[in-house]
Amino acid sequence: MAAEKLIVNQAYTGEVLAELKMHDSAQVDAMLSIAQALHKSGCLPAHERIRILQKLAELVNAEHEDFARLIANEGGKPIRDARVEVTRAIDGIRIAVAEIQNIQGYEVPMDMTAAGVGHTAFTIMEPIGVVVAVSAFNHPLNLSIHQVIPAVATGCPVIIKPASVTPLCALRLVNLIKEAGLPEGWVQVALTNRENSEKLVTDPRVGFFSFIGSAKVGWYLKSKLAPGTRCALEHGGVAPLIFDKYADEQGFINGVVKASMYHSGQVCVSVQRVYVPEDRATEMAQKIADIASKQVVGDAINEDSDLGPLILPKETDRIEAWVDEAIQEGATLITGGKRINEVSYEPTVLLNPAKGSKVSTQEVFGPIVCIYGYQIINDAIEQANSLDVSFQSAIFSDDVSLAMGVAKKLEASAVMINDYTTFRVDWMPFAGRKHSGYGIGGIGYSMRDMLEHKMIVTKG
């Protein structure tokens, strides 16, 4: 029987970039067997892992522009932003190197009661086992770094299943990891269909499962995990931002378009819902629209493109339907509201969509920002907290006391004060609450998740 094929297309033009063979069930099983055998054989010494990762950072840096162009072509991220992603990826590798020195146990006091007297105890940290990572399309290199490199750094064999539309970055990264000196089998790429992906994830040989993608798929796979398999899930959110009457309007307006339209809004922490004082809502929506309407939408590989395409034509269809619904249900269209072509949609600003409209209740994952007027700030907080998704939020205010009070009331894993929900550095904890995720991401946090404590007690 001929192997299934995976066709990788240029995100904007549809040109075929690669034709890859997909792995079948037997090949997936073989990957797991190889990984499990390596785990049983004992992990690589820390000094070897450090050397490999240091070399990897050099190799990725040497291909900086090639990776950026690959990100732009397969994933549709504008080339200027793609270059930033590559720089972040290199930094992420170096963060992991620094974190390796923190892999250490500790002494456990034994003389706290008479029963422990005469004993000495300490803990050591051991690799949890085989790591399986299922990744997303929107940051095809940096997400691979966040899921694969912590495993390499902690001595865990890892199998990554990249998004089917953006596998090329992961494939190139894994080749460079091997070139850097990691022995064969410690990192593998699985190109699989949905059925074989589920078999891979739910196999009892898996010690840790890392998932980035939709809540529906993430929670389903978590429910199917073998007993004892740990996991971390990173889903989406609607990134509410509250603008207080005491905030600096000019500083806010200049950045909110980038924070909502970056990568055409296809980011889990893109600003989607903006709450502003009711008496200034129309004026501020127009100012945001004035900037949004000037954004250049085009092929991501072009230097002048501010926004690239949506990842698939069906996403353009969905966004078009959601915006049309919002307008029919009472939203005022300030700018945009039309598809440009099969995979592109105009940067769109909506004023006061209905609370029940999909753009108000679902993650849009498109170049749409919704502006809502509020009378008192507690109403804005209530609306920001009203959904079952919760990731990063933001409050803009020059009143420090008020800003801190709002930050404490917002239901979010992180609250930015006078900065946007898109802010992130790769060593900070990064996580969703409620339906938005499970566990904590960030290079060092992921490394700790991939380790187990073992306690050793001696008598005498």
GROMACS .gro file of C-alpha atoms in nm:
model
  460
    1MET     CA    1   0.000   0.000   0.000
    2ALA     CA    2   0.142   0.338  -0.102
    3ALA     CA    3   0.228   0.578   0.178
    4GLU     CA    4   0.002   0.876   0.236
    5LYS     CA    5   0.151   1.200   0.112
    6LEU     CA    6   0.164   1.537   0.281
    7ILE     CA    7   0.167   1.834   0.045
    8VAL     CA    8   0.313   2.154   0.190
    9ASN     CA    9   0.200   2.471   0.013
   10GLN     CA   10   0.324   2.828   0.011
   11ALA     CA   11   0.076   3.000   0.240
   12TYR     CA   12  -0.017   3.286   0.006
   13THR     CA   13   0.029   3.156  -0.349
   14GLY     CA   14  -0.052   2.790  -0.293
   15GLU     CA   15   0.268   2.687  -0.473
   16VAL     CA   16   0.386   2.339  -0.368
   17LEU     CA   17   0.690   2.372  -0.142
   18ALA     CA   18   0.736   2.004  -0.060
   19GLU     CA   19   0.578   1.662  -0.098
   20LEU     CA   20   0.646   1.441   0.202
   21LYS     CA   21   0.570   1.080   0.288
   22MET     CA   22   0.356   1.036   0.597
   23HIS     CA   23   0.434   0.775   0.860
   24ASP     CA   24   0.199   0.482   0.906
   25SER     CA   25   0.099   0.306   1.227
   26ALA     CA   26   0.392   0.062   1.216
   27GLN     CA   27   0.642   0.344   1.172
   28VAL     CA   28   0.491   0.535   1.462
   29ASP     CA   29   0.521   0.225   1.679
   30ALA     CA   30   0.884   0.186   1.575
   31MET     CA   31   0.955   0.547   1.674
   32LEU     CA   32   0.813   0.485   2.019
   33SER     CA   33   1.016   0.165   2.057
   34ILE     CA   34   1.337   0.345   1.963
   35ALA     CA   35   1.263   0.631   2.203
   36GLN     CA   36   1.170   0.397   2.488
   37ALA     CA   37   1.487   0.191   2.441
   38LEU     CA   38   1.701   0.505   2.454
   39HIS     CA   39   1.527   0.619   2.772
   40LYS     CA   40   1.591   0.281   2.933
   41SER     CA   41   1.959   0.297   2.834
   42GLY     CA   42   2.017   0.612   3.037
   43CYS     CA   43   2.027   0.978   2.942
   44LEU     CA   44   2.318   1.167   2.794
   45PRO     CA   45   2.548   1.340   3.047
   46ALA     CA   46   2.474   1.706   3.111
   47HIS     CA   47   2.800   1.824   2.956
   48GLU     CA   48   2.711   1.651   2.629
   49ARG     CA   49   2.364   1.806   2.626
   50ILE     CA   50   2.518   2.148   2.687
   51ARG     CA   51   2.770   2.101   2.407
   52ILE     CA   52   2.500   1.984   2.163
   53LEU     CA   53   2.267   2.274   2.240
   54GLN     CA   54   2.544   2.532   2.221
   55LYS     CA   55   2.637   2.396   1.878
   56LEU     CA   56   2.271   2.393   1.775
   57ALA     CA   57   2.236   2.763   1.857
   58GLU     CA   58   2.531   2.833   1.628
   59LEU     CA   59   2.384   2.621   1.347
   60VAL     CA   60   2.041   2.785   1.365
   61ASN     CA   61   2.201   3.128   1.371
   62ALA     CA   62   2.402   3.038   1.059
   63GLU     CA   63   2.071   2.967   0.883
   64HIS     CA   64   1.887   3.266   1.031
   65GLU     CA   65   1.758   3.407   0.703
   66ASP     CA   66   1.681   3.063   0.557
   67PHE     CA   67   1.463   2.983   0.858
   68ALA     CA   68   1.291   3.322   0.836
   69ARG     CA   69   1.203   3.262   0.473
   70LEU     CA   70   1.080   2.912   0.554
   71ILE     CA   71   0.853   3.051   0.829
   72ALA     CA   72   0.716   3.314   0.591
   73ASN     CA   73   0.659   3.070   0.307
   74GLU     CA   74   0.503   2.775   0.487
   75GLY     CA   75   0.336   2.963   0.772
   76GLY     CA   76   0.248   3.301   0.622
   77LYS     CA   77   0.414   3.510   0.892
   78PRO     CA   78   0.549   3.837   0.745
   79ILE     CA   79   0.921   3.808   0.682
   80ARG     CA   80   1.010   4.090   0.923
   81ASP     CA   81   0.827   3.912   1.205
   82ALA     CA   82   0.967   3.576   1.094
   83ARG     CA   83   1.318   3.707   1.152
   84VAL     CA   84   1.221   3.797   1.508
   85GLU     CA   85   1.091   3.442   1.556
   86VAL     CA   86   1.427   3.297   1.454
   87THR     CA   87   1.609   3.523   1.698
   88ARG     CA   88   1.372   3.413   1.974
   89ALA     CA   89   1.433   3.050   1.884
   90ILE     CA   90   1.809   3.092   1.919
   91ASP     CA   91   1.760   3.266   2.253
   92GLY     CA   92   1.535   2.979   2.362
   93ILE     CA   93   1.811   2.726   2.298
   94ARG     CA   94   2.052   2.933   2.506
   95ILE     CA   95   1.796   2.965   2.786
   96ALA     CA   96   1.775   2.585   2.799
   97VAL     CA   97   2.154   2.560   2.827
   98ALA     CA   98   2.147   2.796   3.125
   99GLU     CA   99   1.860   2.602   3.285
  100ILE     CA  100   2.050   2.271   3.276
  101GLN     CA  101   2.255   2.382   3.576
  102ASN     CA  102   1.929   2.408   3.773
  103ILE     CA  103   1.861   2.036   3.732
  104GLN     CA  104   1.951   1.936   4.084
  105GLY     CA  105   1.797   1.772   4.383
  106TYR     CA  106   1.812   1.872   4.747
  107GLU     CA  107   1.874   1.734   5.092
  108VAL     CA  108   1.566   1.629   5.290
  109PRO     CA  109   1.603   1.677   5.669
  110MET     CA  110   1.546   1.348   5.851
  111ASP     CA  111   1.566   1.461   6.213
  112MET     CA  112   1.234   1.645   6.223
  113THR     CA  113   1.094   1.361   6.435
  114ALA     CA  114   1.254   1.079   6.632
  115ALA     CA  115   1.152   0.830   6.361
  116GLY     CA  116   1.393   0.985   6.112
  117VAL     CA  117   1.699   1.002   6.333
  118GLY     CA  118   1.990   0.804   6.193
  119HIS     CA  119   1.882   0.847   5.832
  120THR     CA  120   2.014   1.071   5.556
  121ALA     CA  121   1.799   1.159   5.254
  122PHE     CA  122   1.827   1.355   4.934
  123THR     CA  123   1.652   1.380   4.599
  124ILE     CA  124   1.785   1.353   4.247
  125MET     CA  125   1.615   1.454   3.922
  126GLU     CA  126   1.559   1.199   3.647
  127PRO     CA  127   1.419   1.230   3.293
  128ILE     CA  128   1.049   1.144   3.289
  129GLY     CA  129   1.077   0.932   2.974
  130VAL     CA  130   0.956   0.961   2.618
  131VAL     CA  131   0.818   1.305   2.532
  132VAL     CA  132   0.561   1.343   2.254
  133ALA     CA  133   0.490   1.694   2.127
  134VAL     CA  134   0.203   1.798   1.902
  135SER     CA  135   0.268   2.147   1.768
  136ALA     CA  136   0.082   2.433   1.599
  137PHE     CA  137   0.132   2.624   1.275
  138ASN     CA  138   0.161   2.984   1.388
  139HIS     CA  139   0.521   2.981   1.516
  140PRO     CA  140   0.660   2.673   1.339
  141LEU     CA  141   1.019   2.717   1.457
  142ASN     CA  142   0.980   2.872   1.801
  143LEU     CA  143   0.706   2.634   1.912
  144SER     CA  144   0.926   2.342   1.807
  145ILE     CA  145   1.202   2.496   2.020
  146HIS     CA  146   0.970   2.522   2.320
  147GLN     CA  147   0.855   2.161   2.289
  148VAL     CA  148   1.168   1.980   2.169
  149ILE     CA  149   1.459   2.162   2.331
  150PRO     CA  150   1.342   2.116   2.695
  151ALA     CA  151   1.330   1.742   2.625
  152VAL     CA  152   1.682   1.741   2.481
  153ALA     CA  153   1.804   1.954   2.772
  154THR     CA  154   1.662   1.717   3.033
  155GLY     CA  155   1.774   1.399   2.858
  156CYS     CA  156   1.435   1.279   2.735
  157PRO     CA  157   1.389   1.120   2.392
  158VAL     CA  158   1.132   1.327   2.203
  159ILE     CA  159   0.898   1.275   1.908
  160ILE     CA  160   0.741   1.586   1.757
  161LYS     CA  161   0.434   1.588   1.537
  162PRO     CA  162   0.438   1.931   1.367
  163ALA     CA  163   0.129   2.096   1.223
  164SER     CA  164   0.052   1.938   0.886
  165VAL     CA  165   0.060   2.276   0.711
  166THR     CA  166   0.398   2.380   0.855
  167PRO     CA  167   0.625   2.076   0.900
  168LEU     CA  168   0.934   2.209   0.721
  169CYS     CA  169   1.076   2.416   1.008
  170ALA     CA  170   1.054   2.121   1.248
  171LEU     CA  171   1.218   1.889   0.996
  172ARG     CA  172   1.505   2.131   0.939
  173LEU     CA  173   1.547   2.192   1.312
  174VAL     CA  174   1.568   1.820   1.386
  175ASN     CA  175   1.830   1.774   1.114
  176LEU     CA  176   2.037   2.049   1.274
  177ILE     CA  177   1.999   1.890   1.619
  178LYS     CA  178   2.148   1.571   1.476
  179GLU     CA  179   2.421   1.771   1.303
  180ALA     CA  180   2.498   1.931   1.640
  181GLY     CA  181   2.577   1.585   1.775
  182LEU     CA  182   2.261   1.438   1.927
  183PRO     CA  183   2.272   1.063   1.857
  184GLU     CA  184   2.018   0.907   1.623
  185GLY     CA  185   1.675   0.837   1.771
  186TRP     CA  186   1.679   1.093   2.052
  187VAL     CA  187   1.468   1.332   1.846
  188GLN     CA  188   1.228   1.215   1.575
  189VAL     CA  189   0.962   1.379   1.358
  190ALA     CA  190   0.628   1.204   1.306
  191LEU     CA  191   0.429   1.307   1.000
  192THR     CA  192   0.101   1.134   1.070
  193ASN     CA  193  -0.271   1.148   1.007
  194ARG     CA  194  -0.517   1.209   1.289
  195GLU     CA  195  -0.565   0.841   1.372
  196ASN     CA  196  -0.194   0.767   1.402
  197SER     CA  197  -0.134   1.091   1.591
  198GLU     CA  198  -0.380   0.974   1.855
  199LYS     CA  199  -0.206   0.637   1.875
  200LEU     CA  200   0.125   0.813   1.922
  201VAL     CA  201   0.001   1.043   2.197
  202THR     CA  202  -0.197   0.785   2.394
  203ASP     CA  203   0.063   0.507   2.392
  204PRO     CA  204   0.159   0.394   2.745
  205ARG     CA  205   0.529   0.436   2.661
  206VAL     CA  206   0.479   0.815   2.660
  207GLY     CA  207   0.596   0.985   2.978
  208PHE     CA  208   0.504   1.342   2.889
  209PHE     CA  209   0.269   1.493   2.631
  210SER     CA  210   0.309   1.854   2.514
  211PHE     CA  211   0.024   1.999   2.310
  212ILE     CA  212  -0.025   2.337   2.142
  213GLY     CA  213  -0.347   2.381   1.948
  214SER     CA  214  -0.724   2.395   1.982
  215ALA     CA  215  -0.897   2.334   2.314
  216LYS     CA  216  -1.129   2.077   2.157
  217VAL     CA  217  -0.841   1.858   2.043
  218GLY     CA  218  -0.624   1.921   2.348
  219TRP     CA  219  -0.882   1.825   2.607
  220TYR     CA  220  -0.987   1.523   2.401
  221LEU     CA  221  -0.632   1.390   2.381
  222LYS     CA  222  -0.576   1.453   2.752
  223SER     CA  223  -0.881   1.238   2.826
  224LYS     CA  224  -0.725   0.954   2.627
  225LEU     CA  225  -0.376   0.959   2.781
  226ALA     CA  226  -0.239   0.643   2.937
  227PRO     CA  227  -0.236   0.637   3.319
  228GLY     CA  228   0.070   0.817   3.449
  229THR     CA  229   0.137   1.028   3.140
  230ARG     CA  230   0.190   1.389   3.240
  231CYS     CA  231   0.087   1.666   3.005
  232ALA     CA  232   0.088   2.036   2.930
  233LEU     CA  233  -0.180   2.189   2.708
  234GLU     CA  234  -0.163   2.534   2.549
  235HIS     CA  235  -0.487   2.647   2.384
  236GLY     CA  236  -0.627   2.984   2.287
  237GLY     CA  237  -0.790   3.285   2.446
  238VAL     CA  238  -0.960   3.612   2.360
  239ALA     CA  239  -0.702   3.842   2.522
  240PRO     CA  240  -0.912   4.120   2.681
  241LEU     CA  241  -0.753   4.462   2.724
  242ILE     CA  242  -0.899   4.737   2.944
  243PHE     CA  243  -0.817   5.101   2.876
  244ASP     CA  244  -0.878   5.321   3.179
  245LYS     CA  245  -0.969   5.688   3.161
  246TYR     CA  246  -0.634   5.775   3.319
  247ALA     CA  247  -0.426   5.596   3.053
  248ASP     CA  248  -0.202   5.751   2.788
  249GLU     CA  249  -0.416   5.734   2.475
  250GLN     CA  250  -0.144   5.807   2.222
  251GLY     CA  251   0.087   5.539   2.356
  252PHE     CA  252  -0.199   5.293   2.359
  253ILE     CA  253  -0.334   5.360   2.008
  254ASN     CA  254   0.006   5.329   1.843
  255GLY     CA  255   0.054   4.971   1.961
  256VAL     CA  256  -0.291   4.815   1.974
  257VAL     CA  257  -0.306   4.751   1.599
  258LYS     CA  258   0.018   4.553   1.603
  259ALA     CA  259  -0.095   4.365   1.913
  260SER     CA  260  -0.422   4.262   1.749
  261MET     CA  261  -0.313   4.220   1.386
  262TYR     CA  262   0.031   4.057   1.434
  263HIS     CA  263   0.046   3.746   1.214
  264SER     CA  264  -0.307   3.837   1.099
  265GLY     CA  265  -0.431   3.776   1.454
  266GLN     CA  266  -0.329   3.410   1.447
  267VAL     CA  267  -0.174   3.412   1.794
  268CYS     CA  268  -0.328   3.277   2.114
  269VAL     CA  269  -0.269   3.605   2.300
  270SER     CA  270  -0.362   3.851   2.021
  271VAL     CA  271  -0.563   4.146   2.151
  272GLN     CA  272  -0.923   4.071   2.051
  273ARG     CA  273  -1.150   4.255   2.296
  274VAL     CA  274  -1.068   4.615   2.392
  275TYR     CA  275  -1.274   4.791   2.662
  276VAL     CA  276  -1.262   5.173   2.666
  277PRO     CA  277  -1.468   5.443   2.843
  278GLU     CA  278  -1.806   5.467   2.670
  279ASP     CA  279  -1.778   5.839   2.594
  280ARG     CA  280  -1.452   5.780   2.405
  281ALA     CA  281  -1.531   5.449   2.236
  282THR     CA  282  -1.628   5.581   1.892
  283GLU     CA  283  -1.335   5.822   1.876
  284MET     CA  284  -1.081   5.561   1.984
  285ALA     CA  285  -1.223   5.296   1.752
  286GLN     CA  286  -1.178   5.538   1.463
  287LYS     CA  287  -0.820   5.618   1.561
  288ILE     CA  288  -0.739   5.246   1.576
  289ALA     CA  289  -0.913   5.197   1.242
  290ASP     CA  290  -0.711   5.477   1.083
  291ILE     CA  291  -0.392   5.283   1.156
  292ALA     CA  292  -0.539   4.940   1.080
  293SER     CA  293  -0.660   5.048   0.737
  294LYS     CA  294  -0.304   5.141   0.637
  295GLN     CA  295  -0.165   4.793   0.702
  296VAL     CA  296  -0.030   4.625   0.388
  297VAL     CA  297  -0.175   4.276   0.337
  298GLY     CA  298   0.009   4.045   0.100
  299ASP     CA  299   0.250   3.758   0.051
  300ALA     CA  300   0.445   3.715   0.374
  301ILE     CA  301   0.773   3.682   0.188
  302ASN     CA  302   0.745   4.042   0.065
  303GLU     CA  303   0.938   4.293   0.275
  304ASP     CA  304   0.653   4.548   0.268
  305SER     CA  305   0.380   4.311   0.394
  306ASP     CA  306   0.251   4.402   0.740
  307LEU     CA  307   0.001   4.115   0.740
  308GLY     CA  308   0.030   3.784   0.562
  309PRO     CA  309  -0.239   3.531   0.473
  310LEU     CA  310  -0.462   3.325   0.696
  311ILE     CA  311  -0.336   2.971   0.716
  312LEU     CA  312  -0.615   2.809   0.509
  313PRO     CA  313  -0.900   2.928   0.287
  314LYS     CA  314  -1.156   2.781   0.528
  315GLU     CA  315  -1.033   3.023   0.795
  316THR     CA  316  -1.105   3.316   0.565
  317ASP     CA  317  -1.454   3.177   0.510
  318ARG     CA  318  -1.507   3.143   0.886
  319ILE     CA  319  -1.387   3.492   0.968
  320GLU     CA  320  -1.599   3.643   0.691
  321ALA     CA  321  -1.906   3.467   0.832
  322TRP     CA  322  -1.831   3.578   1.190
  323VAL     CA  323  -1.784   3.943   1.094
  324ASP     CA  324  -2.101   3.940   0.883
  325GLU     CA  325  -2.289   3.790   1.177
  326ALA     CA  326  -2.155   4.056   1.416
  327ILE     CA  327  -2.267   4.337   1.184
  328GLN     CA  328  -2.611   4.181   1.144
  329GLU     CA  329  -2.636   4.159   1.524
  330GLY     CA  330  -2.562   4.528   1.574
  331ALA     CA  331  -2.185   4.586   1.556
  332THR     CA  332  -2.066   4.899   1.380
  333LEU     CA  333  -1.804   4.831   1.114
  334ILE     CA  334  -1.536   5.100   1.141
  335THR     CA  335  -1.295   4.961   0.882
  336GLY     CA  336  -1.234   4.641   0.688
  337GLY     CA  337  -1.497   4.372   0.684
  338LYS     CA  338  -1.413   4.219   0.346
  339ARG     CA  339  -1.208   3.930   0.216
  340ILE     CA  340  -0.924   4.029  -0.015
  341ASN     CA  341  -0.870   3.691  -0.176
  342GLU     CA  342  -0.898   3.323  -0.090
  343VAL     CA  343  -0.658   3.345   0.205
  344SER     CA  344  -0.659   3.713   0.303
  345TYR     CA  345  -0.901   3.931   0.499
  346GLU     CA  346  -0.893   4.304   0.554
  347PRO     CA  347  -0.777   4.435   0.894
  348THR     CA  348  -1.110   4.493   1.064
  349VAL     CA  349  -1.226   4.709   1.355
  350LEU     CA  350  -1.571   4.651   1.503
  351LEU     CA  351  -1.741   4.877   1.757
  352ASN     CA  352  -1.969   4.731   2.024
  353PRO     CA  353  -2.047   4.383   1.887
  354ALA     CA  354  -2.326   4.207   2.073
  355LYS     CA  355  -2.215   4.008   2.377
  356GLY     CA  356  -2.344   3.690   2.215
  357SER     CA  357  -2.178   3.735   1.875
  358LYS     CA  358  -1.904   3.486   1.791
  359VAL     CA  359  -1.645   3.765   1.770
  360SER     CA  360  -1.727   3.839   2.135
  361THR     CA  361  -1.739   3.482   2.265
  362GLN     CA  362  -1.494   3.280   2.053
  363GLU     CA  363  -1.127   3.313   1.967
  364VAL     CA  364  -1.134   3.482   1.625
  365PHE     CA  365  -0.775   3.398   1.525
  366GLY     CA  366  -0.793   3.658   1.252
  367PRO     CA  367  -0.718   4.028   1.186
  368ILE     CA  368  -1.018   4.148   1.387
  369VAL     CA  369  -1.026   4.374   1.692
  370CYS     CA  370  -1.347   4.457   1.878
  371ILE     CA  371  -1.390   4.781   2.074
  372TYR     CA  372  -1.648   4.793   2.355
  373GLY     CA  373  -1.758   5.097   2.552
  374TYR     CA  374  -1.803   5.067   2.930
  375GLN     CA  375  -1.957   5.300   3.190
  376ILE     CA  376  -1.768   5.183   3.499
  377ILE     CA  377  -1.449   4.982   3.504
  378ASN     CA  378  -1.602   4.696   3.703
  379ASP     CA  379  -1.831   4.633   3.405
  380ALA     CA  380  -1.524   4.595   3.184
  381ILE     CA  381  -1.365   4.356   3.432
  382GLU     CA  382  -1.685   4.151   3.446
  383GLN     CA  383  -1.696   4.124   3.066
  384ALA     CA  384  -1.326   4.041   3.046
  385ASN     CA  385  -1.383   3.754   3.290
  386SER     CA  386  -1.710   3.635   3.137
  387LEU     CA  387  -1.583   3.357   2.911
  388ASP     CA  388  -1.457   3.005   2.977
  389VAL     CA  389  -1.118   3.086   2.823
  390SER     CA  390  -0.849   3.275   3.009
  391PHE     CA  391  -0.492   3.341   2.900
  392GLN     CA  392  -0.320   3.681   2.914
  393SER     CA  393  -0.499   4.011   2.983
  394ALA     CA  394  -0.396   4.376   3.004
  395ILE     CA  395  -0.486   4.701   3.179
  396PHE     CA  396  -0.371   5.044   3.061
  397SER     CA  397  -0.379   5.312   3.330
  398ASP     CA  398  -0.156   5.584   3.474
  399ASP     CA  399  -0.317   5.523   3.814
  400VAL     CA  400  -0.088   5.261   3.969
  401SER     CA  401  -0.327   5.170   4.248
  402LEU     CA  402  -0.617   5.123   4.009
  403ALA     CA  403  -0.406   4.921   3.766
  404MET     CA  404  -0.291   4.684   4.040
  405GLY     CA  405  -0.648   4.645   4.162
  406VAL     CA  406  -0.772   4.557   3.815
  407ALA     CA  407  -0.481   4.318   3.760
  408LYS     CA  408  -0.577   4.126   4.073
  409LYS     CA  409  -0.941   4.099   3.960
  410LEU     CA  410  -0.872   3.985   3.605
  411GLU     CA  411  -0.893   3.609   3.562
  412ALA     CA  412  -0.574   3.545   3.370
  413SER     CA  413  -0.246   3.361   3.400
  414ALA     CA  414  -0.066   3.691   3.332
  415VAL     CA  415  -0.178   4.053   3.336
  416MET     CA  416   0.021   4.321   3.156
  417ILE     CA  417   0.008   4.674   3.295
  418ASN     CA  418   0.056   4.940   3.026
  419ASP     CA  419   0.164   4.675   2.779
  420TYR     CA  420  -0.023   4.444   2.545
  421THR     CA  421  -0.141   4.087   2.592
  422THR     CA  422   0.108   3.977   2.327
  423PHE     CA  423   0.408   4.052   2.550
  424ARG     CA  424   0.621   3.747   2.618
  425VAL     CA  425   0.980   3.656   2.689
  426ASP     CA  426   1.069   3.291   2.661
  427TRP     CA  427   1.186   3.231   3.018
  428MET     CA  428   0.864   3.355   3.179
  429PRO     CA  429   0.578   3.120   3.274
  430PHE     CA  430   0.322   3.102   2.994
  431ALA     CA  431  -0.007   2.926   3.048
  432GLY     CA  432  -0.378   2.922   2.995
  433ARG     CA  433  -0.642   2.895   3.265
  434LYS     CA  434  -0.993   2.747   3.249
  435HIS     CA  435  -1.040   2.599   2.900
  436SER     CA  436  -0.728   2.775   2.771
  437GLY     CA  437  -0.481   2.521   2.894
  438TYR     CA  438  -0.327   2.295   3.154
  439GLY     CA  439   0.020   2.320   3.305
  440ILE     CA  440   0.280   2.589   3.251
  441GLY     CA  441   0.496   2.662   2.947
  442GLY     CA  442   0.824   2.850   2.920
  443ILE     CA  443   1.162   2.684   2.862
  444GLY     CA  444   1.259   2.629   3.226
  445TYR     CA  445   0.907   2.538   3.336
  446SER     CA  446   0.876   2.278   3.060
  447MET     CA  447   1.211   2.131   3.160
  448ARG     CA  448   1.094   2.088   3.518
  449ASP     CA  449   0.779   1.915   3.392
  450MET     CA  450   0.995   1.666   3.204
  451LEU     CA  451   1.184   1.562   3.517
  452GLU     CA  452   1.088   1.339   3.809
  453HIS     CA  453   1.208   1.353   4.168
  454LYS     CA  454   1.362   1.039   4.311
  455MET     CA  455   1.431   1.028   4.684
  456ILE     CA  456   1.722   0.826   4.819
  457VAL     CA  457   1.734   0.742   5.190
  458THR     CA  458   2.029   0.584   5.368
  459LYS     CA  459   2.034   0.446   5.721
  460GLY     CA  460   2.332   0.478   5.945
   0.00000   0.00000   0.00000
